[in-house]
Amino acid sequence: MVNRRQFFQAAGMALSAAALQAAGCGGLKAARPNFLFILVDDLGWSDLGCYGSRFAETPNLDRLAASGIRFTDAYASCPVCSPTRASIMTGKYPSRLNITDWIPGDNPKNRKLLGPEDRNELPLEEKTLAEALREHGYKTFFAGKWHLGSDGFFPEDQGFEINRGGHHMGHPPGGYYSPYKNPKLKDGPEGEYLPDRLTDETIKFMENTAGDPFLAFLSFYTVHTPIQASRRHISKYEAKTARKGEHEGPAYKPEHDGETKQAQDNPAYASMVEAMDENVGRLMDELVKLDLDKNTIIVFTSDNGGLSTLYPGRQAPTSNFPLRAGKGWCYEGGIRVPLIIRLPGNEEKTGESSVPVISMDFYPTLLELAGLPELPEQNMDGKSLARYLREGKEPERDALFWHYPHYHGSAWTPGAAVRSGDWKLIEFYEKEKVELYNLKTDLGEKNDLSTVNPDKTSELLEMLHKWQDETGALMPEPNPAYHPEL
């Protein structure tokens, strides 16, 4: 049975193909680049060797960074997963989509504020990145974590022809070893490792594209909890931990009502990072083997910062130092993420970039790199990076924004943030306070300048509130049942 949306989607693809053929553009399809988009779950800014990690070893991603552009100031659009993933798929801020928390989120009833009711699925009315590419002849494939809705809202309902493992849950229900207990992924042999399997499925797809341009979207469940070691690499990291000895100074630092891990020393976590890196290397090597490397653009990034901040008594798996805090927080450790983009044949433009970019930018960037029409009515918030990647021309943008009006298990309380130039302001709703930082001189956000620079504080706060109004951001409300004395 074909539903109404699938009918019009198929009709649109047929018309697009007919239009290309009528225009004599049959050769254009072959010239269009392929896209390999690799999204890692909860990977921190400091977790890779090329981003400064001295614990986890990531030779393949270091190799990718050396052949592409490594962004130092790349951001997830939210400090938790589902909103960022929605932004990547739509080119819109999470607040505009009303997907502002992980799905289905957590709204405690015993706190000062009540978080707003947000969506539990990506609306079918949105034209996703996969749908836009598929309409123009791209083969589309998804593997791994989806976390943007349940039945009727899975990857195959949102433009992906093939779905291997994408369903409603935000973590692997059976863990990282088969049997997976995943309704969208058949179990492999007992003990098969999930990142290996998802990579196998991606390679199989690339081998069978028959010359058509493709979008292969590999969304690793790694390195989200549960932290389960890669059996291939765990012994090495246990030995490294034994040689390293105790971390100098306190293992955790207070962070509001929580505490933040100060050093990377978790062997199981590092083994998961290296296993992920190993599979990225397999994909890179397979592109060469299939003679696709010269026409495949690779994007590698994370959906939020590493999990380093939790309530006292809980053990976080990684550290984002020198950044402050981690997943769930609007400090840099929660929103700044690794980003590597490689354009084949663009070797003279490789290196490091400090240009601020964000999740919504991927959609318009890939469209422009594919030579496809802009979709301004869809990509309302993203900026194409194509000219920057090719020519070094920076996108014009006044500010970046984050809206996270919910409580989170990391000890975050509802709030929002804005970055404009080197300045960053964070507003905390429960405490009714703001903090102001200059990231150029204070990357770790240690020196709050809100009282010594009231003009800049007022300017950024007004900018943030105006943006929230423009995007229809829903706000938390006072909790009438809250009694702090209880």
CSV table of C-alpha atoms in Angstrom, one decimal:
chain,number,residue,atom,x,y,z
A,1,MET,CA,0.0,0.0,0.0
A,2,VAL,CA,1.5,3.4,-1.0
A,3,ASN,CA,0.5,6.3,1.1
A,4,ARG,CA,-0.2,9.8,-0.2
A,5,ARG,CA,3.2,11.1,0.7
A,6,GLN,CA,5.0,8.2,-0.9
A,7,PHE,CA,2.9,8.7,-4.1
A,8,PHE,CA,3.9,12.3,-4.5
A,9,GLN,CA,7.5,11.6,-3.6
A,10,ALA,CA,7.7,8.9,-6.3
A,11,ALA,CA,5.9,11.2,-8.8
A,12,GLY,CA,8.4,14.0,-8.0
A,13,MET,CA,11.4,11.7,-8.6
A,14,ALA,CA,10.0,10.5,-11.9
A,15,LEU,CA,9.4,14.1,-13.0
A,16,SER,CA,13.0,15.1,-12.0
A,17,ALA,CA,14.4,12.2,-13.9
A,18,ALA,CA,12.4,13.0,-16.9
A,19,ALA,CA,13.4,16.6,-16.8
A,20,LEU,CA,17.1,15.7,-16.7
A,21,GLN,CA,16.7,13.3,-19.6
A,22,ALA,CA,14.8,15.9,-21.7
A,23,ALA,CA,17.4,18.5,-21.0
A,24,GLY,CA,20.1,16.1,-22.2
A,25,CYS,CA,21.7,16.0,-18.8
A,26,GLY,CA,22.3,12.3,-18.7
A,27,GLY,CA,26.0,12.8,-18.1
A,28,LEU,CA,25.4,15.2,-15.2
A,29,LYS,CA,24.3,12.4,-12.9
A,30,ALA,CA,27.7,10.6,-13.2
A,31,ALA,CA,29.5,13.9,-12.5
A,32,ARG,CA,27.7,14.6,-9.3
A,33,PRO,CA,29.6,13.8,-6.2
A,34,ASN,CA,28.8,11.0,-3.8
A,35,PHE,CA,28.3,11.8,-0.1
A,36,LEU,CA,29.5,9.7,2.8
A,37,PHE,CA,28.1,11.3,6.0
A,38,ILE,CA,29.5,9.8,9.2
A,39,LEU,CA,27.7,10.9,12.4
A,40,VAL,CA,29.0,9.6,15.8
A,41,ASP,CA,26.9,9.6,18.9
A,42,ASP,CA,28.2,11.6,21.9
A,43,LEU,CA,31.7,11.9,20.5
A,44,GLY,CA,33.5,14.7,22.4
A,45,TRP,CA,35.5,17.5,20.9
A,46,SER,CA,38.7,16.2,22.5
A,47,ASP,CA,38.2,12.5,21.8
A,48,LEU,CA,40.3,12.3,18.7
A,49,GLY,CA,44.0,12.4,18.2
A,50,CYS,CA,43.7,15.2,15.7
A,51,TYR,CA,41.8,17.2,18.3
A,52,GLY,CA,44.3,16.7,21.1
A,53,SER,CA,43.5,13.4,22.7
A,54,ARG,CA,46.5,11.8,24.2
A,55,PHE,CA,44.6,8.6,25.3
A,56,ALA,CA,42.4,7.4,22.4
A,57,GLU,CA,44.3,6.5,19.2
A,58,THR,CA,42.6,7.5,16.0
A,59,PRO,CA,45.1,7.1,13.1
A,60,ASN,CA,42.4,6.9,10.4
A,61,LEU,CA,40.6,10.1,11.4
A,62,ASP,CA,43.9,11.8,11.8
A,63,ARG,CA,44.6,10.7,8.2
A,64,LEU,CA,41.2,12.0,7.1
A,65,ALA,CA,41.8,15.4,8.8
A,66,ALA,CA,45.2,15.7,7.1
A,67,SER,CA,43.4,15.3,3.7
A,68,GLY,CA,40.5,17.6,4.4
A,69,ILE,CA,39.5,20.6,6.6
A,70,ARG,CA,39.4,20.1,10.3
A,71,PHE,CA,37.0,22.6,11.9
A,72,THR,CA,37.9,23.8,15.4
A,73,ASP,CA,34.7,25.8,16.0
A,74,ALA,CA,32.1,23.4,14.7
A,75,TYR,CA,28.9,23.1,16.8
A,76,ALA,CA,26.0,20.8,17.2
A,77,SER,CA,22.7,22.7,17.2
A,78,CYS,CA,21.7,21.3,20.6
A,79,PRO,CA,23.7,19.7,23.5
A,80,VAL,CA,21.6,16.5,23.1
A,81,CYS,CA,21.0,14.1,20.1
A,82,SER,CA,17.5,14.2,18.6
A,83,PRO,CA,17.4,18.0,18.0
A,84,THR,CA,20.8,18.0,16.3
A,85,ARG,CA,19.8,15.1,14.1
A,86,ALA,CA,16.6,16.9,13.1
A,87,SER,CA,18.6,20.0,12.2
A,88,ILE,CA,21.0,18.0,10.0
A,89,MET,CA,18.0,16.4,8.2
A,90,THR,CA,16.1,19.7,7.7
A,91,GLY,CA,18.5,22.7,7.8
A,92,LYS,CA,16.4,24.3,10.6
A,93,TYR,CA,17.1,25.2,14.2
A,94,PRO,CA,15.5,22.7,16.7
A,95,SER,CA,13.4,25.5,18.1
A,96,ARG,CA,11.8,26.1,14.7
A,97,LEU,CA,10.9,22.3,14.5
A,98,ASN,CA,9.8,22.1,18.2
A,99,ILE,CA,12.2,19.2,18.7
A,100,THR,CA,14.2,20.6,21.6
A,101,ASP,CA,15.0,17.5,23.7
A,102,TRP,CA,16.1,14.0,23.1
A,103,ILE,CA,13.0,11.9,22.2
A,104,PRO,CA,10.9,11.4,24.3
A,105,GLY,CA,12.9,13.4,26.8
A,106,ASP,CA,12.6,13.8,30.5
A,107,ASN,CA,10.3,16.4,32.2
A,108,PRO,CA,10.7,16.0,36.0
A,109,LYS,CA,7.7,17.1,38.0
A,110,ASN,CA,9.6,18.1,41.2
A,111,ARG,CA,11.7,20.9,39.8
A,112,LYS,CA,11.1,24.7,39.8
A,113,LEU,CA,10.2,24.7,36.1
A,114,LEU,CA,8.3,22.6,33.7
A,115,GLY,CA,9.8,22.0,30.3
A,116,PRO,CA,7.7,22.7,27.2
A,117,GLU,CA,6.0,19.9,25.4
A,118,ASP,CA,8.0,19.3,22.2
A,119,ARG,CA,7.6,16.9,19.3
A,120,ASN,CA,8.5,13.2,19.5
A,121,GLU,CA,9.1,12.8,15.8
A,122,LEU,CA,10.4,14.6,12.8
A,123,PRO,CA,7.4,15.9,10.9
A,124,LEU,CA,6.7,14.2,7.5
A,125,GLU,CA,6.0,17.7,6.0
A,126,GLU,CA,9.7,18.5,6.2
A,127,LYS,CA,11.7,17.8,3.1
A,128,THR,CA,14.7,16.0,4.4
A,129,LEU,CA,18.2,16.1,3.0
A,130,ALA,CA,17.7,12.5,1.8
A,131,GLU,CA,14.4,13.4,0.0
A,132,ALA,CA,16.0,16.4,-1.7
A,133,LEU,CA,18.9,14.3,-3.0
A,134,ARG,CA,16.7,11.4,-3.9
A,135,GLU,CA,14.5,13.6,-6.1
A,136,HIS,CA,17.5,14.3,-8.2
A,137,GLY,CA,18.6,10.7,-8.8
A,138,TYR,CA,20.6,10.0,-5.7
A,139,LYS,CA,20.6,6.6,-4.1
A,140,THR,CA,20.0,7.0,-0.3
A,141,PHE,CA,21.1,4.7,2.5
A,142,PHE,CA,20.9,5.0,6.3
A,143,ALA,CA,22.6,2.8,8.9
A,144,GLY,CA,22.6,3.1,12.7
A,145,LYS,CA,21.0,5.5,15.1
A,146,TRP,CA,17.9,7.4,14.0
A,147,HIS,CA,16.0,8.6,17.1
A,148,LEU,CA,13.6,10.9,15.3
A,149,GLY,CA,10.4,9.0,15.7
A,150,SER,CA,8.8,5.6,15.7
A,151,ASP,CA,6.5,3.7,13.3
A,152,GLY,CA,5.7,5.9,10.3
A,153,PHE,CA,8.6,8.2,11.0
A,154,PHE,CA,11.6,5.9,10.4
A,155,PRO,CA,14.4,6.6,7.8
A,156,GLU,CA,12.5,4.8,5.1
A,157,ASP,CA,9.6,7.3,5.7
A,158,GLN,CA,11.9,10.3,5.4
A,159,GLY,CA,13.7,9.7,2.1
A,160,PHE,CA,16.1,6.8,2.7
A,161,GLU,CA,15.6,3.9,0.3
A,162,ILE,CA,17.5,1.5,2.7
A,163,ASN,CA,17.5,1.5,6.5
A,164,ARG,CA,19.8,-0.7,8.5
A,165,GLY,CA,19.2,-0.3,12.2
A,166,GLY,CA,17.5,3.1,12.4
A,167,HIS,CA,14.5,3.0,14.8
A,168,HIS,CA,13.0,4.9,17.7
A,169,MET,CA,15.6,4.2,20.4
A,170,GLY,CA,18.6,6.4,21.1
A,171,HIS,CA,20.9,3.6,22.2
A,172,PRO,CA,21.4,0.0,21.0
A,173,PRO,CA,18.7,-2.0,22.8
A,174,GLY,CA,20.8,-5.2,23.0
A,175,GLY,CA,24.1,-3.5,23.5
A,176,TYR,CA,27.0,-3.5,21.0
A,177,TYR,CA,27.3,-7.2,20.4
A,178,SER,CA,24.8,-9.5,18.6
A,179,PRO,CA,22.1,-10.3,19.3
A,180,TYR,CA,21.2,-6.7,18.9
A,181,LYS,CA,17.4,-6.8,19.7
A,182,ASN,CA,17.0,-4.1,17.0
A,183,PRO,CA,13.7,-4.3,15.0
A,184,LYS,CA,15.5,-2.8,11.9
A,185,LEU,CA,18.6,-4.9,11.9
A,186,LYS,CA,18.9,-8.6,11.7
A,187,ASP,CA,21.1,-10.2,14.2
A,188,GLY,CA,24.5,-11.3,13.0
A,189,PRO,CA,26.6,-14.2,14.4
A,190,GLU,CA,26.8,-14.2,18.2
A,191,GLY,CA,29.4,-11.7,19.3
A,192,GLU,CA,29.4,-9.6,16.1
A,193,TYR,CA,30.3,-6.0,16.9
A,194,LEU,CA,27.7,-3.4,16.0
A,195,PRO,CA,30.0,-0.7,14.5
A,196,ASP,CA,31.6,-3.4,12.3
A,197,ARG,CA,28.2,-4.6,11.1
A,198,LEU,CA,26.9,-1.1,10.3
A,199,THR,CA,30.1,-0.5,8.4
A,200,ASP,CA,29.7,-3.8,6.5
A,201,GLU,CA,26.2,-2.7,5.5
A,202,THR,CA,27.4,0.7,4.3
A,203,ILE,CA,30.2,-0.9,2.2
A,204,LYS,CA,27.7,-3.3,0.7
A,205,PHE,CA,25.5,-0.4,-0.3
A,206,MET,CA,28.4,1.5,-1.9
A,207,GLU,CA,29.4,-1.7,-3.8
A,208,ASN,CA,25.9,-1.9,-5.3
A,209,THR,CA,25.1,1.7,-6.4
A,210,ALA,CA,25.8,0.8,-10.1
A,211,GLY,CA,27.3,4.2,-10.8
A,212,ASP,CA,24.5,6.3,-9.4
A,213,PRO,CA,25.4,9.1,-7.1
A,214,PHE,CA,24.7,8.3,-3.5
A,215,LEU,CA,24.2,9.5,0.0
A,216,ALA,CA,25.4,7.0,2.5
A,217,PHE,CA,24.5,8.2,6.0
A,218,LEU,CA,26.3,6.1,8.6
A,219,SER,CA,25.1,7.0,12.1
A,220,PHE,CA,27.1,5.1,14.6
A,221,TYR,CA,25.4,4.2,17.9
A,222,THR,CA,29.0,4.4,19.3
A,223,VAL,CA,30.0,6.0,21.7
A,224,HIS,CA,26.7,6.3,23.5
A,225,THR,CA,26.1,4.4,26.7
A,226,PRO,CA,26.2,1.5,27.5
A,227,ILE,CA,30.0,1.7,27.5
A,228,GLN,CA,31.0,-1.7,26.2
A,229,ALA,CA,34.6,-2.3,25.2
A,230,SER,CA,35.8,-3.3,21.8
A,231,ARG,CA,37.3,-6.7,22.5
A,232,ARG,CA,40.0,-6.0,19.8
A,233,HIS,CA,41.4,-3.0,21.6
A,234,ILE,CA,40.5,-3.1,25.3
A,235,SER,CA,43.7,-4.8,26.5
A,236,LYS,CA,45.9,-2.0,25.0
A,237,TYR,CA,43.9,0.7,26.8
A,238,GLU,CA,43.9,-1.2,30.1
A,239,ALA,CA,47.7,-1.3,29.8
A,240,LYS,CA,47.9,2.4,28.9
A,241,THR,CA,45.8,3.2,32.0
A,242,ALA,CA,48.1,1.1,34.2
A,243,ARG,CA,51.2,2.9,32.8
A,244,LYS,CA,49.6,6.4,33.1
A,245,GLY,CA,48.8,6.1,36.8
A,246,GLU,CA,46.6,8.5,38.7
A,247,HIS,CA,45.5,11.8,37.1
A,248,GLU,CA,47.2,14.7,38.7
A,249,GLY,CA,44.7,16.8,40.6
A,250,PRO,CA,41.0,16.1,41.3
A,251,ALA,CA,39.3,13.5,39.0
A,252,TYR,CA,36.1,15.6,39.0
A,253,LYS,CA,35.4,19.4,39.1
A,254,PRO,CA,32.1,20.9,40.5
A,255,GLU,CA,29.7,22.1,37.8
A,256,HIS,CA,26.7,23.8,39.2
A,257,ASP,CA,24.8,20.9,40.8
A,258,GLY,CA,26.9,18.3,39.0
A,259,GLU,CA,30.5,17.5,38.4
A,260,THR,CA,32.7,17.2,35.4
A,261,LYS,CA,35.4,14.6,34.6
A,262,GLN,CA,38.8,16.1,34.2
A,263,ALA,CA,40.8,13.5,32.3
A,264,GLN,CA,40.4,10.8,29.6
A,265,ASP,CA,41.3,7.5,31.2
A,266,ASN,CA,38.4,5.1,30.6
A,267,PRO,CA,39.9,2.1,28.7
A,268,ALA,CA,36.5,0.8,27.5
A,269,TYR,CA,35.5,4.2,26.1
A,270,ALA,CA,38.8,4.6,24.3
A,271,SER,CA,38.5,1.1,22.9
A,272,MET,CA,35.1,2.1,21.4
A,273,VAL,CA,36.6,5.3,19.9
A,274,GLU,CA,39.4,3.4,18.3
A,275,ALA,CA,37.1,0.7,16.9
A,276,MET,CA,35.0,3.5,15.4
A,277,ASP,CA,38.1,5.0,13.9
A,278,GLU,CA,39.1,1.6,12.5
A,279,ASN,CA,35.8,1.4,10.7
A,280,VAL,CA,36.2,4.8,9.3
A,281,GLY,CA,39.5,3.6,7.9
A,282,ARG,CA,37.7,0.6,6.3
A,283,LEU,CA,35.3,3.0,4.6
A,284,MET,CA,38.1,5.2,3.3
A,285,ASP,CA,40.0,2.2,2.0
A,286,GLU,CA,36.8,0.8,0.4
A,287,LEU,CA,36.3,4.0,-1.5
A,288,VAL,CA,39.7,3.7,-3.0
A,289,LYS,CA,39.1,0.0,-3.8
A,290,LEU,CA,35.9,0.9,-5.6
A,291,ASP,CA,37.5,3.8,-7.4
A,292,LEU,CA,35.0,6.2,-5.7
A,293,ASP,CA,37.4,8.2,-3.6
A,294,LYS,CA,37.9,10.9,-6.3
A,295,ASN,CA,34.2,11.6,-6.4
A,296,THR,CA,33.1,11.1,-2.8
A,297,ILE,CA,32.8,13.9,-0.3
A,298,ILE,CA,33.2,12.8,3.3
A,299,VAL,CA,31.6,14.6,6.3
A,300,PHE,CA,32.5,13.4,9.8
A,301,THR,CA,31.0,14.9,12.9
A,302,SER,CA,29.2,14.3,16.2
A,303,ASP,CA,25.6,15.1,17.4
A,304,ASN,CA,26.7,16.7,20.7
A,305,GLY,CA,29.6,16.9,23.1
A,306,GLY,CA,31.0,14.0,25.1
A,307,LEU,CA,29.4,12.8,28.2
A,308,SER,CA,31.6,14.3,30.9
A,309,THR,CA,29.2,16.0,33.4
A,310,LEU,CA,26.8,14.1,35.6
A,311,TYR,CA,25.3,14.4,39.1
A,312,PRO,CA,27.7,13.5,41.9
A,313,GLY,CA,28.2,9.8,42.4
A,314,ARG,CA,27.9,8.9,38.7
A,315,GLN,CA,30.9,8.0,36.5
A,316,ALA,CA,31.2,9.9,33.2
A,317,PRO,CA,33.1,8.1,30.5
A,318,THR,CA,35.2,10.9,28.9
A,319,SER,CA,36.5,14.4,29.4
A,320,ASN,CA,36.2,17.4,27.0
A,321,PHE,CA,39.0,19.4,28.6
A,322,PRO,CA,40.0,22.2,27.9
A,323,LEU,CA,36.3,22.8,27.2
A,324,ARG,CA,33.8,23.3,30.1
A,325,ALA,CA,31.2,20.6,31.0
A,326,GLY,CA,29.8,18.2,28.4
A,327,LYS,CA,26.7,16.6,26.8
A,328,GLY,CA,23.5,18.3,28.0
A,329,TRP,CA,25.2,21.7,28.7
A,330,CYS,CA,25.3,24.9,26.6
A,331,TYR,CA,28.9,25.4,27.7
A,332,GLU,CA,31.4,24.6,25.0
A,333,GLY,CA,31.9,21.0,26.1
A,334,GLY,CA,28.3,20.2,25.4
A,335,ILE,CA,27.9,21.8,21.9
A,336,ARG,CA,31.4,22.1,20.3
A,337,VAL,CA,32.1,19.0,18.3
A,338,PRO,CA,34.7,17.5,15.9
A,339,LEU,CA,34.0,18.2,12.2
A,340,ILE,CA,36.1,17.0,9.3
A,341,ILE,CA,35.1,17.6,5.7
A,342,ARG,CA,37.1,16.2,2.8
A,343,LEU,CA,36.5,17.3,-0.8
A,344,PRO,CA,38.5,15.2,-3.3
A,345,GLY,CA,40.7,17.2,-5.6
A,346,ASN,CA,40.7,20.1,-3.1
A,347,GLU,CA,44.1,19.4,-1.5
A,348,GLU,CA,45.2,23.0,-1.6
A,349,LYS,CA,42.3,24.0,0.7
A,350,THR,CA,43.1,21.4,3.5
A,351,GLY,CA,44.1,22.3,7.0
A,352,GLU,CA,42.5,23.8,10.1
A,353,SER,CA,39.6,26.2,10.1
A,354,SER,CA,38.3,28.3,13.0
A,355,VAL,CA,35.1,29.5,11.1
A,356,PRO,CA,32.1,28.8,13.3
A,357,VAL,CA,29.7,26.4,11.6
A,358,ILE,CA,26.7,24.4,12.9
A,359,SER,CA,24.5,21.4,12.1
A,360,MET,CA,22.0,23.2,9.9
A,361,ASP,CA,24.8,24.0,7.4
A,362,PHE,CA,25.2,20.5,6.1
A,363,TYR,CA,21.9,20.4,4.1
A,364,PRO,CA,22.5,23.5,2.0
A,365,THR,CA,26.2,22.7,1.7
A,366,LEU,CA,25.6,19.2,0.2
A,367,LEU,CA,22.9,20.6,-2.2
A,368,GLU,CA,25.3,23.2,-3.5
A,369,LEU,CA,28.2,20.7,-3.8
A,370,ALA,CA,25.9,18.5,-5.8
A,371,GLY,CA,25.0,21.4,-8.1
A,372,LEU,CA,21.3,21.2,-7.1
A,373,PRO,CA,18.9,24.1,-6.6
A,374,GLU,CA,18.8,25.9,-3.3
A,375,LEU,CA,15.8,25.3,-1.0
A,376,PRO,CA,15.5,28.5,1.1
A,377,GLU,CA,12.0,27.7,2.3
A,378,GLN,CA,13.4,24.5,3.8
A,379,ASN,CA,17.0,25.5,4.7
A,380,MET,CA,15.8,28.5,6.7
A,381,ASP,CA,18.7,28.6,9.2
A,382,GLY,CA,21.7,26.8,7.5
A,383,LYS,CA,24.4,28.4,5.5
A,384,SER,CA,26.1,26.7,2.6
A,385,LEU,CA,29.8,26.1,3.2
A,386,ALA,CA,30.5,25.1,-0.4
A,387,ARG,CA,32.2,28.3,-1.4
A,388,TYR,CA,34.2,28.3,1.8
A,389,LEU,CA,35.4,24.7,1.1
A,390,ARG,CA,36.3,25.5,-2.5
A,391,GLU,CA,37.4,29.1,-2.4
A,392,GLY,CA,37.8,30.1,1.3
A,393,LYS,CA,34.9,32.5,1.3
A,394,GLU,CA,33.3,32.5,4.8
A,395,PRO,CA,29.5,32.4,5.2
A,396,GLU,CA,27.9,35.6,6.4
A,397,ARG,CA,26.3,35.1,9.8
A,398,ASP,CA,25.8,37.3,12.8
A,399,ALA,CA,25.4,34.7,15.5
A,400,LEU,CA,24.8,31.1,16.4
A,401,PHE,CA,22.0,30.1,18.9
A,402,TRP,CA,21.1,27.2,21.2
A,403,HIS,CA,17.8,26.7,23.0
A,404,TYR,CA,17.6,23.9,25.6
A,405,PRO,CA,14.6,24.6,27.8
A,406,HIS,CA,14.6,21.2,29.5
A,407,TYR,CA,16.3,19.5,32.5
A,408,HIS,CA,18.9,16.9,31.7
A,409,GLY,CA,20.6,14.1,33.7
A,410,SER,CA,23.9,15.9,33.3
A,411,ALA,CA,22.6,18.4,35.9
A,412,TRP,CA,21.8,21.0,33.3
A,413,THR,CA,18.8,23.2,34.1
A,414,PRO,CA,16.7,24.9,31.4
A,415,GLY,CA,18.5,27.7,29.5
A,416,ALA,CA,19.8,29.0,26.2
A,417,ALA,CA,22.9,30.5,24.6
A,418,VAL,CA,24.2,32.7,21.8
A,419,ARG,CA,27.6,33.1,20.3
A,420,SER,CA,28.4,36.3,18.3
A,421,GLY,CA,32.0,36.6,17.1
A,422,ASP,CA,34.2,35.7,20.1
A,423,TRP,CA,31.4,36.5,22.6
A,424,LYS,CA,29.2,33.9,24.2
A,425,LEU,CA,26.3,34.4,26.5
A,426,ILE,CA,24.4,31.7,28.4
A,427,GLU,CA,21.0,32.3,30.1
A,428,PHE,CA,19.9,30.0,33.0
A,429,TYR,CA,16.2,30.2,33.6
A,430,GLU,CA,15.9,28.5,36.9
A,431,LYS,CA,18.6,30.6,38.5
A,432,GLU,CA,17.5,33.7,36.6
A,433,LYS,CA,21.0,34.7,35.7
A,434,VAL,CA,23.3,35.1,32.7
A,435,GLU,CA,27.0,34.5,32.1
A,436,LEU,CA,29.2,36.1,29.5
A,437,TYR,CA,32.5,34.8,28.1
A,438,ASN,CA,35.1,35.8,25.5
A,439,LEU,CA,36.0,32.5,23.8
A,440,LYS,CA,39.1,34.0,22.2
A,441,THR,CA,40.8,34.6,25.6
A,442,ASP,CA,38.8,32.1,27.7
A,443,LEU,CA,38.0,28.9,25.8
A,444,GLY,CA,37.3,27.1,29.1
A,445,GLU,CA,34.6,29.7,30.1
A,446,LYS,CA,36.1,30.3,33.5
A,447,ASN,CA,35.8,34.1,33.7
A,448,ASP,CA,32.2,35.4,33.7
A,449,LEU,CA,32.3,39.0,32.3
A,450,SER,CA,28.5,39.7,32.5
A,451,THR,CA,28.9,42.3,35.3
A,452,VAL,CA,32.0,44.0,34.0
A,453,ASN,CA,30.6,44.3,30.5
A,454,PRO,CA,26.9,45.0,30.9
A,455,ASP,CA,26.6,46.5,27.4
A,456,LYS,CA,27.7,43.4,25.6
A,457,THR,CA,25.6,41.3,28.0
A,458,SER,CA,22.5,43.3,27.2
A,459,GLU,CA,23.3,43.2,23.4
A,460,LEU,CA,23.6,39.5,23.3
A,461,LEU,CA,20.6,38.9,25.6
A,462,GLU,CA,18.4,41.0,23.3
A,463,MET,CA,19.8,39.1,20.3
A,464,LEU,CA,19.0,35.8,21.9
A,465,HIS,CA,15.4,36.8,22.9
A,466,LYS,CA,14.7,38.2,19.4
A,467,TRP,CA,15.9,34.9,17.8
A,468,GLN,CA,13.7,32.9,20.1
A,469,ASP,CA,10.7,34.9,19.1
A,470,GLU,CA,11.5,34.6,15.4
A,471,THR,CA,11.8,30.8,15.6
A,472,GLY,CA,8.8,30.2,17.9
A,473,ALA,CA,10.9,28.8,20.7
A,474,LEU,CA,8.7,27.4,23.5
A,475,MET,CA,9.8,28.3,27.0
A,476,PRO,CA,9.6,26.5,30.3
A,477,GLU,CA,6.9,27.6,32.8
A,478,PRO,CA,6.8,27.8,36.5
A,479,ASN,CA,5.8,24.6,38.2
A,480,PRO,CA,2.8,25.2,40.5
A,481,ALA,CA,3.4,21.9,42.3
A,482,TYR,CA,7.1,22.8,43.2
A,483,HIS,CA,7.8,23.0,46.9
A,484,PRO,CA,11.5,23.4,47.5
A,485,GLU,CA,11.2,22.6,51.2
A,486,LEU,CA,10.0,19.1,50.4
